[in-house]
mmCIF file of C-alpha atoms in Angstrom:
data_model
loop_
_atom_site.group_PDB
_atom_site.id
_atom_site.type_symbol
_atom_site.label_atom_id
_atom_site.label_comp_id
_atom_site.label_asym_id
_atom_site.label_seq_id
_atom_site.Cartn_x
_atom_site.Cartn_y
_atom_site.Cartn_z
ATOM 1 C CA ALA A 1 7.481 -123.303 74.455
ATOM 2 C CA VAL A 2 9.756 -122.102 71.725
ATOM 3 C CA GLU A 3 6.954 -122.344 69.285
ATOM 4 C CA SER A 4 4.639 -120.474 71.612
ATOM 5 C CA LYS A 5 7.237 -117.732 71.965
ATOM 6 C CA GLN A 6 7.593 -117.588 68.199
ATOM 7 C CA ASN A 7 3.885 -117.263 67.791
ATOM 8 C CA LEU A 8 3.790 -114.493 70.368
ATOM 9 C CA ASP A 9 6.570 -112.688 68.570
ATOM 10 C CA ASP A 10 4.749 -113.019 65.293
ATOM 11 C CA GLU A 11 1.572 -111.868 66.937
ATOM 12 C CA ILE A 12 3.379 -108.919 68.481
ATOM 13 C CA THR A 13 4.940 -108.056 65.151
ATOM 14 C CA GLU A 14 1.604 -108.283 63.464
ATOM 15 C CA THR A 15 0.036 -106.187 66.179
ATOM 16 C CA MET A 16 2.778 -103.579 65.832
ATOM 17 C CA LYS A 17 2.116 -103.426 62.124
ATOM 18 C CA THR A 18 -1.572 -103.047 62.825
ATOM 19 C CA VAL A 19 -0.801 -100.274 65.319
ATOM 20 C CA GLU A 20 1.421 -98.572 62.754
ATOM 21 C CA LEU A 21 -1.290 -98.791 60.168
ATOM 22 C CA LEU A 22 -3.791 -97.372 62.634
ATOM 23 C CA LYS A 23 -1.468 -94.502 63.491
ATOM 24 C CA ASN A 24 -1.073 -93.659 59.771
ATOM 25 C CA ALA A 25 -4.808 -93.909 59.359
ATOM 26 C CA GLU A 26 -5.235 -91.587 62.363
ATOM 27 C CA LYS A 27 -2.844 -89.048 60.809
ATOM 28 C CA GLN A 28 -4.791 -89.129 57.554
ATOM 29 C CA LYS A 29 -8.084 -88.724 59.401
ATOM 30 C CA ARG A 30 -6.686 -85.832 61.453
ATOM 31 C CA ALA A 31 -5.434 -84.172 58.263
ATOM 32 C CA GLN A 32 -8.845 -84.671 56.660
ATOM 33 C CA LEU A 33 -10.464 -83.357 59.836
ATOM 34 C CA GLU A 34 -8.295 -80.220 59.788
ATOM 35 C CA GLU A 35 -9.040 -79.728 56.114
ATOM 36 C CA ALA A 36 -12.732 -80.153 56.776
ATOM 37 C CA ALA A 37 -12.495 -77.714 59.717
ATOM 38 C CA GLY A 38 -10.774 -75.167 57.449
ATOM 39 C CA LYS A 39 -13.502 -75.543 54.868
ATOM 40 C CA ILE A 40 -16.160 -75.181 57.560
ATOM 41 C CA GLU A 41 -14.449 -71.991 58.804
ATOM 42 C CA GLY A 42 -14.303 -70.650 55.219
ATOM 43 C CA ILE A 43 -17.978 -71.450 54.779
ATOM 44 C CA ARG A 44 -18.708 -69.669 58.043
ATOM 45 C CA GLU A 45 -16.754 -66.584 56.832
ATOM 46 C CA GLU A 46 -18.666 -66.614 53.555
ATOM 47 C CA SER A 47 -21.879 -66.995 55.504
ATOM 48 C CA ARG A 48 -21.043 -63.968 57.629
ATOM 49 C CA ALA A 49 -20.161 -61.965 54.451
ATOM 50 C CA PHE A 50 -23.423 -63.042 52.827
ATOM 51 C CA ALA A 51 -25.273 -62.048 55.957
ATOM 52 C CA GLN A 52 -23.589 -58.610 55.874
ATOM 53 C CA LYS A 53 -24.404 -58.237 52.178
ATOM 54 C CA ILE A 54 -28.003 -59.301 52.814
ATOM 55 C CA ALA A 55 -28.218 -56.674 55.559
ATOM 56 C CA GLU A 56 -26.829 -53.962 53.259
ATOM 57 C CA LEU A 57 -29.159 -54.937 50.432
ATOM 58 C CA SER A 58 -32.067 -54.963 52.821
ATOM 59 C CA GLU A 59 -31.158 -51.443 53.899
ATOM 60 C CA GLU A 60 -30.947 -50.291 50.261
ATOM 61 C CA ILE A 61 -34.258 -51.976 49.508
ATOM 62 C CA ALA A 62 -35.749 -50.015 52.381
ATOM 63 C CA LYS A 63 -34.278 -46.755 51.011
ATOM 64 C CA TYR A 64 -35.590 -47.485 47.513
ATOM 65 C CA ALA A 65 -38.965 -48.244 49.009
ATOM 66 C CA VAL A 66 -38.920 -44.760 50.571
ATOM 67 C CA LYS A 67 -37.826 -43.210 47.264
ATOM 68 C CA ILE A 68 -40.539 -45.044 45.420
ATOM 69 C CA GLY A 69 -42.998 -43.596 47.871
ATOM 70 C CA ASP A 70 -41.557 -40.115 47.312
ATOM 71 C CA CYS A 71 -41.663 -40.591 43.551
ATOM 72 C CA ARG A 72 -45.286 -41.656 43.740
ATOM 73 C CA VAL A 73 -46.007 -38.432 45.628
ATOM 74 C CA GLU A 74 -44.054 -36.401 43.035
ATOM 75 C CA ILE A 75 -45.852 -38.173 40.207
ATOM 76 C CA SER A 76 -49.116 -37.354 41.793
ATOM 77 C CA THR A 77 -48.052 -33.728 42.287
ATOM 78 C CA ALA A 78 -46.720 -33.579 38.707
ATOM 79 C CA ASN A 79 -49.954 -34.966 37.372
ATOM 80 C CA SER A 80 -51.776 -32.257 39.264
ATOM 81 C CA SER A 81 -49.359 -29.648 37.836
ATOM 82 C CA VAL A 82 -49.823 -31.020 34.343
ATOM 83 C CA GLU A 83 -53.518 -30.743 34.701
ATOM 84 C CA GLU A 84 -53.139 -27.190 35.968
ATOM 85 C CA ILE A 85 -50.693 -26.292 33.158
ATOM 86 C CA ASN A 86 -52.949 -27.840 30.562
ATOM 87 C CA SER A 87 -55.746 -25.764 31.988
ATOM 88 C CA ARG A 88 -53.603 -22.633 31.812
ATOM 89 C CA LEU A 89 -52.424 -23.505 28.300
ATOM 90 C CA GLY A 90 -55.990 -23.754 27.248
ATOM 91 C CA ALA A 91 -56.608 -20.326 28.688
ATOM 92 C CA ILE A 92 -53.499 -18.993 27.009
ATOM 93 C CA ASP A 93 -54.516 -20.508 23.695
ATOM 94 C CA ASP A 94 -57.771 -18.724 24.063
ATOM 95 C CA ILE A 95 -55.925 -15.469 24.781
ATOM 96 C CA VAL A 96 -53.529 -16.028 21.852
ATOM 97 C CA ALA A 97 -56.408 -16.791 19.561
ATOM 98 C CA SER A 98 -58.130 -13.645 20.693
ATOM 99 C CA ARG A 99 -54.992 -11.580 20.136
ATOM 100 C CA LYS A 100 -53.854 -12.809 16.731
ATOM 101 C CA ASP A 101 -54.735 -9.526 15.080
ATOM 102 C CA ALA A 102 -52.814 -7.576 17.723
ATOM 103 C CA LYS A 103 -49.805 -9.883 17.261
ATOM 104 C CA ALA A 104 -49.943 -9.451 13.498
ATOM 105 C CA GLN A 105 -49.936 -5.692 13.970
ATOM 106 C CA LEU A 106 -47.039 -5.927 16.431
ATOM 107 C CA ASP A 107 -45.104 -8.171 14.039
ATOM 108 C CA SER A 108 -45.649 -5.642 11.272
ATOM 109 C CA LYS A 109 -44.588 -2.815 13.554
ATOM 110 C CA LYS A 110 -41.550 -4.807 14.682
ATOM 111 C CA LYS A 111 -40.522 -5.466 11.069
ATOM 112 C CA GLU A 112 -40.925 -1.769 10.301
ATOM 113 C CA CYS A 113 -38.830 -0.823 13.367
ATOM 114 C CA GLU A 114 -36.156 -3.394 12.453
ATOM 115 C CA ASP A 115 -35.985 -2.030 8.897
ATOM 116 C CA LYS A 116 -35.693 1.522 10.179
ATOM 117 C CA LEU A 117 -33.018 0.468 12.694
ATOM 118 C CA SER A 118 -31.054 -1.362 9.992
ATOM 119 C CA LYS A 119 -31.156 1.684 7.707
ATOM 120 C CA ALA A 120 -30.250 3.974 10.613
ATOM 121 C CA LYS A 121 -27.246 1.779 11.470
ATOM 122 C CA GLU A 122 -26.176 1.725 7.816
ATOM 123 C CA LEU A 123 -26.415 5.517 7.796
ATOM 124 C CA VAL A 124 -24.296 5.679 10.983
ATOM 125 C CA VAL A 125 -21.629 3.515 9.323
ATOM 126 C CA SER A 126 -21.647 5.494 6.063
ATOM 127 C CA THR A 127 -21.655 8.915 7.764
ATOM 128 C CA GLY A 128 -19.011 7.675 10.223
ATOM 129 C CA ASN A 129 -16.814 6.663 7.287
ATOM 130 C CA ALA A 130 -17.499 10.027 5.666
ATOM 131 C CA VAL A 131 -16.534 11.818 8.894
ATOM 132 C CA ARG A 132 -13.248 9.903 9.064
ATOM 133 C CA GLY A 133 -12.620 10.659 5.390
ATOM 134 C CA TYR A 134 -13.180 14.389 5.892
ATOM 135 C CA GLU A 135 -11.075 14.296 9.082
ATOM 136 C CA LEU A 136 -8.210 12.807 7.062
ATOM 137 C CA LYS A 137 -8.710 15.446 4.369
ATOM 138 C CA VAL A 138 -8.737 18.231 6.969
ATOM 139 C CA GLN A 139 -5.637 16.787 8.629
ATOM 140 C CA SER A 140 -3.847 16.401 5.288
ATOM 141 C CA ARG A 141 -4.686 19.899 4.122
ATOM 142 C CA THR A 142 -3.878 21.368 7.536
ATOM 143 C CA GLU A 143 -0.450 19.733 7.425
ATOM 144 C CA LYS A 144 0.070 20.945 3.856
ATOM 145 C CA ALA A 145 -1.035 24.461 4.817
ATOM 146 C CA GLU A 146 1.304 24.469 7.824
ATOM 147 C CA LYS A 147 4.147 23.167 5.671
ATOM 148 C CA MET A 148 3.365 25.797 3.049
ATOM 149 C CA ARG A 149 3.351 28.515 5.730
ATOM 150 C CA ARG A 150 6.759 27.315 6.966
ATOM 151 C CA GLU A 151 8.051 27.356 3.385
ATOM 152 C CA LEU A 152 6.654 30.857 2.854
ATOM 153 C CA ASP A 153 8.256 32.060 6.090
ATOM 154 C CA GLU A 154 11.560 30.473 5.073
ATOM 155 C CA ILE A 155 11.411 32.047 1.605
ATOM 156 C CA GLY A 156 10.568 35.377 3.221
ATOM 157 C CA LEU A 157 13.582 35.049 5.519
ATOM 158 C CA ASP A 158 15.774 34.080 2.550
ATOM 159 C CA ILE A 159 14.594 37.129 0.623
ATOM 160 C CA ASP A 160 15.205 39.387 3.638
ATOM 161 C CA ARG A 161 18.689 37.932 4.132
ATOM 162 C CA ARG A 162 19.574 38.389 0.470
ATOM 163 C CA ARG A 163 18.090 41.891 0.324
ATOM 164 C CA SER A 164 19.985 42.825 3.463
ATOM 165 C CA ARG A 165 23.213 41.450 2.009
ATOM 166 C CA ALA A 166 22.590 43.138 -1.368
ATOM 167 C CA LYS A 167 21.808 46.453 0.337
ATOM 168 C CA MET A 168 24.975 46.238 2.396
ATOM 169 C CA LEU A 169 27.051 45.481 -0.708
ATOM 170 C CA ASP A 170 25.232 48.209 -2.655
ATOM 171 C CA ASP A 171 25.993 50.684 0.120
ATOM 172 C CA LEU A 172 29.634 49.623 -0.013
ATOM 173 C CA GLU A 173 29.607 50.140 -3.777
ATOM 174 C CA LYS A 174 27.917 53.535 -3.512
ATOM 175 C CA ASN A 175 30.392 54.580 -0.850
ATOM 176 C CA MET A 176 33.174 53.124 -3.039
ATOM 177 C CA GLU A 177 34.559 51.038 -0.201
ATOM 178 C CA GLY A 178 37.829 49.427 -1.321
ATOM 179 C CA TYR A 179 38.663 52.219 -3.764
ATOM 180 C CA SER A 180 41.589 54.593 -3.264
ATOM 181 C CA GLY A 181 41.064 58.077 -1.853
ATOM 182 C CA SER A 182 42.037 59.725 -5.117
ATOM 183 C CA VAL A 183 39.442 57.735 -7.061
ATOM 184 C CA LYS A 184 36.778 58.568 -4.466
ATOM 185 C CA ALA A 185 37.731 62.253 -4.645
ATOM 186 C CA VAL A 186 37.400 62.361 -8.445
ATOM 187 C CA MET A 187 34.037 60.530 -8.390
ATOM 188 C CA ARG A 188 32.707 62.895 -5.703
ATOM 189 C CA GLU A 189 33.506 65.823 -7.977
ATOM 190 C CA VAL A 190 31.829 64.048 -10.887
ATOM 191 C CA LYS A 191 28.645 63.752 -8.802
ATOM 192 C CA ARG A 192 28.886 67.433 -7.902
ATOM 193 C CA GLY A 193 29.225 68.281 -11.599
ATOM 194 C CA THR A 194 32.580 70.027 -11.278
ATOM 195 C CA LEU A 195 34.355 67.433 -13.424
ATOM 196 C CA ARG A 196 32.923 66.471 -16.796
ATOM 197 C CA GLY A 197 33.723 63.924 -19.478
ATOM 198 C CA ILE A 198 34.259 61.078 -16.978
ATOM 199 C CA ASP A 199 32.403 57.781 -17.621
ATOM 200 C CA GLY A 200 33.363 56.190 -14.332
ATOM 201 C CA VAL A 201 35.699 53.718 -12.659
ATOM 202 C CA LEU A 202 36.591 50.754 -14.869
ATOM 203 C CA SER A 203 35.327 48.166 -12.327
ATOM 204 C CA GLN A 204 31.861 49.763 -12.472
ATOM 205 C CA LEU A 205 31.763 49.760 -16.265
ATOM 206 C CA ILE A 206 32.364 46.044 -16.806
ATOM 207 C CA SER A 207 30.756 42.751 -15.801
ATOM 208 C CA VAL A 208 32.338 39.339 -15.342
ATOM 209 C CA GLU A 209 30.787 35.963 -14.627
ATOM 210 C CA GLU A 210 31.419 34.819 -11.060
ATOM 211 C CA GLU A 211 33.643 31.878 -12.003
ATOM 212 C CA TYR A 212 36.038 34.231 -13.834
ATOM 213 C CA SER A 213 35.904 37.212 -11.462
ATOM 214 C CA VAL A 214 38.996 36.223 -9.447
ATOM 215 C CA ALA A 215 41.076 35.737 -12.597
ATOM 216 C CA ILE A 216 39.954 39.060 -14.130
ATOM 217 C CA GLU A 217 40.453 40.958 -10.851
ATOM 218 C CA THR A 218 43.959 39.506 -10.635
ATOM 219 C CA ALA A 219 44.718 40.258 -14.284
ATOM 220 C CA LEU A 220 43.556 43.877 -13.982
ATOM 221 C CA GLY A 221 45.064 44.463 -10.557
ATOM 222 C CA ALA A 222 45.246 48.186 -9.794
ATOM 223 C CA ALA A 223 43.755 48.920 -13.230
ATOM 224 C CA LEU A 224 40.361 48.061 -11.761
ATOM 225 C CA GLN A 225 40.426 51.526 -10.214
ATOM 226 C CA ASN A 226 41.446 53.273 -13.426
ATOM 227 C CA ILE A 227 39.068 56.066 -14.386
ATOM 228 C CA VAL A 228 37.649 56.112 -17.921
ATOM 229 C CA THR A 229 37.345 59.553 -19.537
ATOM 230 C CA GLN A 230 36.052 60.707 -22.895
ATOM 231 C CA THR A 231 39.184 62.607 -23.974
ATOM 232 C CA GLU A 232 42.717 63.380 -22.875
ATOM 233 C CA ASN A 233 41.589 66.881 -21.788
ATOM 234 C CA ASP A 234 38.968 65.351 -19.500
ATOM 235 C CA ALA A 235 41.718 63.252 -17.944
ATOM 236 C CA LYS A 236 43.971 66.308 -17.711
ATOM 237 C CA ARG A 237 41.350 68.331 -15.789
ATOM 238 C CA ALA A 238 40.885 65.469 -13.315
ATOM 239 C CA ILE A 239 44.649 65.147 -12.824
ATOM 240 C CA ASN A 240 44.907 68.871 -12.181
ATOM 241 C CA PHE A 241 42.095 68.588 -9.626
ATOM 242 C CA LEU A 242 43.997 65.861 -7.749
ATOM 243 C CA LYS A 243 47.194 67.849 -7.939
ATOM 244 C CA ASP A 244 45.648 71.125 -6.782
ATOM 245 C CA ASN A 245 43.826 69.444 -3.889
ATOM 246 C CA LYS A 246 46.704 67.154 -3.004
ATOM 247 C CA SER A 247 44.240 64.227 -3.188
ATOM 248 C CA GLY A 248 46.686 61.655 -4.472
ATOM 249 C CA ARG A 249 47.260 60.038 -7.836
ATOM 250 C CA ALA A 250 45.003 58.106 -10.224
ATOM 251 C CA THR A 251 45.293 56.524 -13.659
ATOM 252 C CA PHE A 252 42.945 57.683 -16.402
ATOM 253 C CA LEU A 253 41.914 55.886 -19.595
ATOM 254 C CA PRO A 254 40.814 58.330 -22.330
ATOM 255 C CA LEU A 255 38.524 56.611 -24.854
ATOM 256 C CA ALA A 256 39.890 58.812 -27.610
ATOM 257 C CA SER A 257 43.495 57.689 -27.232
ATOM 258 C CA VAL A 258 43.646 54.200 -25.697
ATOM 259 C CA LYS A 259 44.128 51.473 -28.322
ATOM 260 C CA GLY A 260 43.734 47.771 -27.828
ATOM 261 C CA ARG A 261 46.292 44.967 -28.162
ATOM 262 C CA ARG A 262 45.685 41.505 -29.543
ATOM 263 C CA LEU A 263 47.386 38.166 -29.117
ATOM 264 C CA GLU A 264 49.240 37.005 -32.200
ATOM 265 C CA GLU A 265 50.161 33.554 -30.868
ATOM 266 C CA LYS A 266 48.273 30.654 -32.466
ATOM 267 C CA GLY A 267 47.206 27.263 -31.133
ATOM 268 C CA LEU A 268 46.125 28.299 -27.642
ATOM 269 C CA ASP A 269 42.739 26.657 -28.159
ATOM 270 C CA ASP A 270 44.468 23.296 -28.359
ATOM 271 C CA CYS A 271 46.387 23.709 -25.083
ATOM 272 C CA PHE A 272 45.210 21.670 -22.114
ATOM 273 C CA GLY A 273 43.667 23.907 -19.425
ATOM 274 C CA TYR A 274 43.183 26.919 -21.721
ATOM 275 C CA VAL A 275 40.027 28.896 -20.846
ATOM 276 C CA ALA A 276 40.049 32.097 -22.921
ATOM 277 C CA VAL A 277 41.807 35.380 -23.597
ATOM 278 C CA ALA A 278 40.933 37.545 -20.570
ATOM 279 C CA SER A 279 39.317 40.291 -22.670
ATOM 280 C CA GLU A 280 36.818 37.732 -24.025
ATOM 281 C CA LEU A 281 35.526 37.079 -20.503
ATOM 282 C CA VAL A 282 34.587 40.711 -19.827
ATOM 283 C CA GLY A 283 31.206 42.185 -20.641
ATOM 284 C CA CYS A 284 30.917 45.928 -21.332
ATOM 285 C CA ASP A 285 29.550 48.586 -23.651
ATOM 286 C CA ARG A 286 31.133 48.307 -27.088
ATOM 287 C CA LYS A 287 32.771 51.734 -26.698
ATOM 288 C CA TYR A 288 35.022 50.286 -23.972
ATOM 289 C CA ASN A 289 36.294 47.396 -26.088
ATOM 290 C CA GLU A 290 39.595 49.093 -26.931
ATOM 291 C CA ILE A 291 40.290 49.838 -23.272
ATOM 292 C CA ILE A 292 39.512 46.249 -22.263
ATOM 293 C CA SER A 293 41.636 44.967 -25.115
ATOM 294 C CA SER A 294 44.537 47.222 -24.125
ATOM 295 C CA LEU A 295 44.433 45.899 -20.550
ATOM 296 C CA LEU A 296 43.517 42.248 -21.121
ATOM 297 C CA GLY A 297 44.009 41.523 -24.819
ATOM 298 C CA ARG A 298 47.324 39.748 -24.233
ATOM 299 C CA THR A 299 46.392 38.006 -20.984
ATOM 300 C CA VAL A 300 45.392 34.331 -21.083
ATOM 301 C CA VAL A 301 43.140 32.718 -18.464
ATOM 302 C CA VAL A 302 43.883 29.054 -17.684
ATOM 303 C CA GLU A 303 42.490 26.527 -15.247
ATOM 304 C CA ASP A 304 45.391 26.105 -12.805
ATOM 305 C CA MET A 305 49.097 26.697 -12.217
ATOM 306 C CA ASP A 306 50.217 23.398 -13.771
ATOM 307 C CA CYS A 307 48.443 24.315 -17.001
ATOM 308 C CA ALA A 308 49.919 27.831 -16.807
ATOM 309 C CA ILE A 309 53.488 26.516 -16.448
ATOM 310 C CA MET A 310 53.011 24.120 -19.375
ATOM 311 C CA ILE A 311 51.574 26.843 -21.661
ATOM 312 C CA ALA A 312 54.202 29.402 -20.599
ATOM 313 C CA LYS A 313 57.000 26.988 -21.560
ATOM 314 C CA LYS A 314 55.323 26.196 -24.857
ATOM 315 C CA TYR A 315 55.209 29.897 -25.783
ATOM 316 C CA SER A 316 58.697 30.682 -24.462
ATOM 317 C CA GLN A 317 57.528 32.775 -21.481
ATOM 318 C CA LYS A 318 56.031 35.468 -23.771
ATOM 319 C CA LEU A 319 52.498 35.396 -22.357
ATOM 320 C CA LYS A 320 50.848 36.697 -19.204
ATOM 321 C CA LEU A 321 48.882 33.747 -17.764
ATOM 322 C CA VAL A 322 46.318 33.989 -14.979
ATOM 323 C CA THR A 323 44.698 30.977 -13.287
ATOM 324 C CA LEU A 324 41.066 30.832 -12.229
ATOM 325 C CA ASP A 325 42.158 31.101 -8.580
ATOM 326 C CA GLY A 326 44.275 34.209 -9.238
ATOM 327 C CA GLN A 327 47.884 32.956 -9.636
ATOM 328 C CA VAL A 328 49.982 34.663 -12.327
ATOM 329 C CA ILE A 329 52.900 33.823 -14.630
ATOM 330 C CA ASN A 330 54.240 37.055 -16.117
ATOM 331 C CA PRO A 331 55.975 37.486 -19.492
ATOM 332 C CA GLY A 332 59.597 36.588 -18.945
ATOM 333 C CA GLY A 333 58.730 33.771 -16.517
ATOM 334 C CA SER A 334 58.249 35.538 -13.154
ATOM 335 C CA MET A 335 55.420 34.166 -11.025
ATOM 336 C CA THR A 336 53.041 36.001 -8.710
ATOM 337 C CA GLY A 337 50.723 34.227 -6.295
ATOM 338 C CA GLY A 338 49.444 33.778 -2.804
ATOM 339 C CA SER A 339 46.572 35.615 -1.182
ATOM 340 C CA ARG A 340 44.367 37.935 -3.198
ATOM 341 C CA THR A 341 45.220 41.613 -3.723
ATOM 342 C CA GLN A 342 43.666 44.602 -1.994
ATOM 343 C CA ASN A 343 41.421 45.178 -4.997
ATOM 344 C CA ALA A 344 40.057 41.646 -4.738
ATOM 345 C CA GLY A 345 36.328 41.547 -4.269
ATOM 346 C CA ILE A 346 35.386 44.700 -6.203
ATOM 347 C CA LEU A 347 34.157 42.741 -9.217
ATOM 348 C CA SER A 348 32.849 39.927 -7.003
ATOM 349 C CA ARG A 349 30.867 42.494 -5.052
ATOM 350 C CA ALA A 350 29.072 43.706 -8.151
ATOM 351 C CA ASN A 351 28.523 40.120 -9.275
ATOM 352 C CA GLU A 352 27.197 39.190 -5.864
ATOM 353 C CA ILE A 353 24.805 42.139 -5.863
ATOM 354 C CA GLU A 354 23.537 41.069 -9.279
ATOM 355 C CA ARG A 355 23.300 37.442 -8.173
ATOM 356 C CA LEU A 356 21.508 38.362 -4.960
ATOM 357 C CA ASN A 357 19.037 40.569 -6.835
ATOM 358 C CA ALA A 358 18.407 37.762 -9.341
ATOM 359 C CA GLU A 359 17.909 35.294 -6.507
ATOM 360 C CA CYS A 360 15.520 37.700 -4.780
ATOM 361 C CA ALA A 361 13.532 38.065 -8.005
ATOM 362 C CA LYS A 362 13.401 34.270 -8.379
ATOM 363 C CA LEU A 363 12.430 33.838 -4.726
ATOM 364 C CA ASN A 364 9.765 36.537 -5.054
ATOM 365 C CA ALA A 365 8.295 34.689 -8.033
ATOM 366 C CA GLU A 366 8.398 31.453 -6.034
ATOM 367 C CA LEU A 367 6.847 33.275 -3.070
ATOM 368 C CA GLU A 368 3.982 34.584 -5.203
ATOM 369 C CA THR A 369 3.368 31.120 -6.643
ATOM 370 C CA LYS A 370 3.351 29.531 -3.195
ATOM 371 C CA GLN A 371 1.093 32.287 -1.841
ATOM 372 C CA ILE A 372 -1.412 31.398 -4.552
ATOM 373 C CA GLU A 373 -1.016 27.725 -3.631
ATOM 374 C CA GLU A 374 -1.464 28.570 0.051
ATOM 375 C CA LYS A 375 -4.623 30.544 -0.735
ATOM 376 C CA GLN A 376 -5.959 27.563 -2.679
ATOM 377 C CA LEU A 377 -4.993 25.215 0.170
ATOM 378 C CA LEU A 378 -6.690 27.417 2.754
ATOM 379 C CA SER A 379 -9.798 27.575 0.576
ATOM 380 C CA GLU A 380 -9.812 23.786 0.254
ATOM 381 C CA LEU A 381 -9.196 23.444 3.990
ATOM 382 C CA SER A 382 -12.122 25.755 4.757
ATOM 383 C CA ALA A 383 -14.379 23.762 2.413
ATOM 384 C CA CYS A 384 -13.224 20.465 3.981
ATOM 385 C CA ARG A 385 -13.891 21.814 7.465
ATOM 386 C CA ALA A 386 -17.381 22.869 6.399
ATOM 387 C CA ASP A 387 -17.982 19.435 4.862
ATOM 388 C CA LEU A 388 -16.655 17.810 8.040
ATOM 389 C CA ALA A 389 -18.942 19.900 10.256
ATOM 390 C CA GLY A 390 -21.959 19.041 8.097
ATOM 391 C CA THR A 391 -21.084 15.344 8.026
ATOM 392 C CA GLN A 392 -20.499 15.317 11.788
ATOM 393 C CA ALA A 393 -23.988 16.779 12.239
ATOM 394 C CA ASP A 394 -25.399 14.065 9.920
ATOM 395 C CA PHE A 395 -23.507 11.446 11.944
ATOM 396 C CA ALA A 396 -24.924 12.769 15.234
ATOM 397 C CA ARG A 397 -28.466 12.717 13.790
ATOM 398 C CA ALA A 398 -27.935 9.181 12.506
ATOM 399 C CA GLN A 399 -26.798 8.058 15.970
ATOM 400 C CA GLU A 400 -29.882 9.678 17.485
ATOM 401 C CA ASP A 401 -32.047 7.847 14.925
ATOM 402 C CA VAL A 402 -30.438 4.541 15.933
ATOM 403 C CA ILE A 403 -31.214 5.193 19.611
ATOM 404 C CA ARG A 404 -34.799 6.198 18.762
ATOM 405 C CA CYS A 405 -35.308 3.139 16.534
ATOM 406 C CA GLU A 406 -33.886 0.847 19.232
ATOM 407 C CA SER A 407 -36.328 2.365 21.751
ATOM 408 C CA ASP A 408 -39.237 1.901 19.326
ATOM 409 C CA LEU A 409 -38.174 -1.703 18.719
ATOM 410 C CA LYS A 410 -38.030 -2.445 22.452
ATOM 411 C CA LEU A 411 -41.614 -1.251 22.791
ATOM 412 C CA VAL A 412 -42.874 -3.835 20.307
ATOM 413 C CA MET A 413 -40.617 -6.722 21.378
#
């Protein structure tokens, strides 16, 4: 019985092993089955996709079949059109062949029109350039003429201003403005002819350059209004006239009796700031030299007060020194200066009249020259305007020719 039990146990054990093996085999088969089912499902999906693709392709094939049919119709139509066109081309060739002479004539006419148009356009360009050139010339000469006119007007105004100023100063001189009443009284009698032997007032008998006029006026002082006579008796008659008419006093310089004085000091030329002896700076008729020498022969003109002080010390205060601006160092060392004296301006007035008259003469000469230039400019301007008008007319005609040639060319195109 024990043996039978052992055999049963062994059989059971063996059976259990067999069952275990079968279970493992079942698992493997199930896994293979699932794998196979997955593959079958994948194949089914692919089959459905292929079916969809086949359907799409079938639809496209149907569309292309329709297009092919349409194309066959178009080809047929095109073939018909080609035949028709070929027929028409044949007709056209016949027409062209029949019209070769006409075409040759048209080509010749076209070439002629193109040549004329080209020349007309070239003429437009050249005349247009000429017009612009003459316009620039007209503009330039117009501007020059206008500038010249402004210059002429300005010169005319300058001349008028100077003439007006000179006339005013001349009137002052004729009326003896700035002179004492006694001098005026004597000169009035001279004009009337009641007093003879009188040459005139000293200031009217001399001339001084402008740069020295202040110094000479200062040096002469009241002597500017001294009256020059021929003789002592002439002076005496004038003095008696003033006395009898209670017309004041005046100083007279008889040519017959007045003697000049000269500087004896040496070395002045070497002094810094030295200009000249005052008498050397005065212009006059030779017969008045002694009078000028008596009044100015010992007066020295220097540049400024510093130079005057230096020269005065060098010559021990013996000289009368006058600066160009009218300051004075007197013999003995006294100094006079400040504003100008009441006689100041009498010589300057005469100088200014002379200067103004000289300037007017120079301006008149300049005016005449510029008037000639203006006349020439206006003549050139007139000629340029005429040339411009003629060229503008040529330009207009050239433009008209271009339009006409273009119209002719269009007719043969």
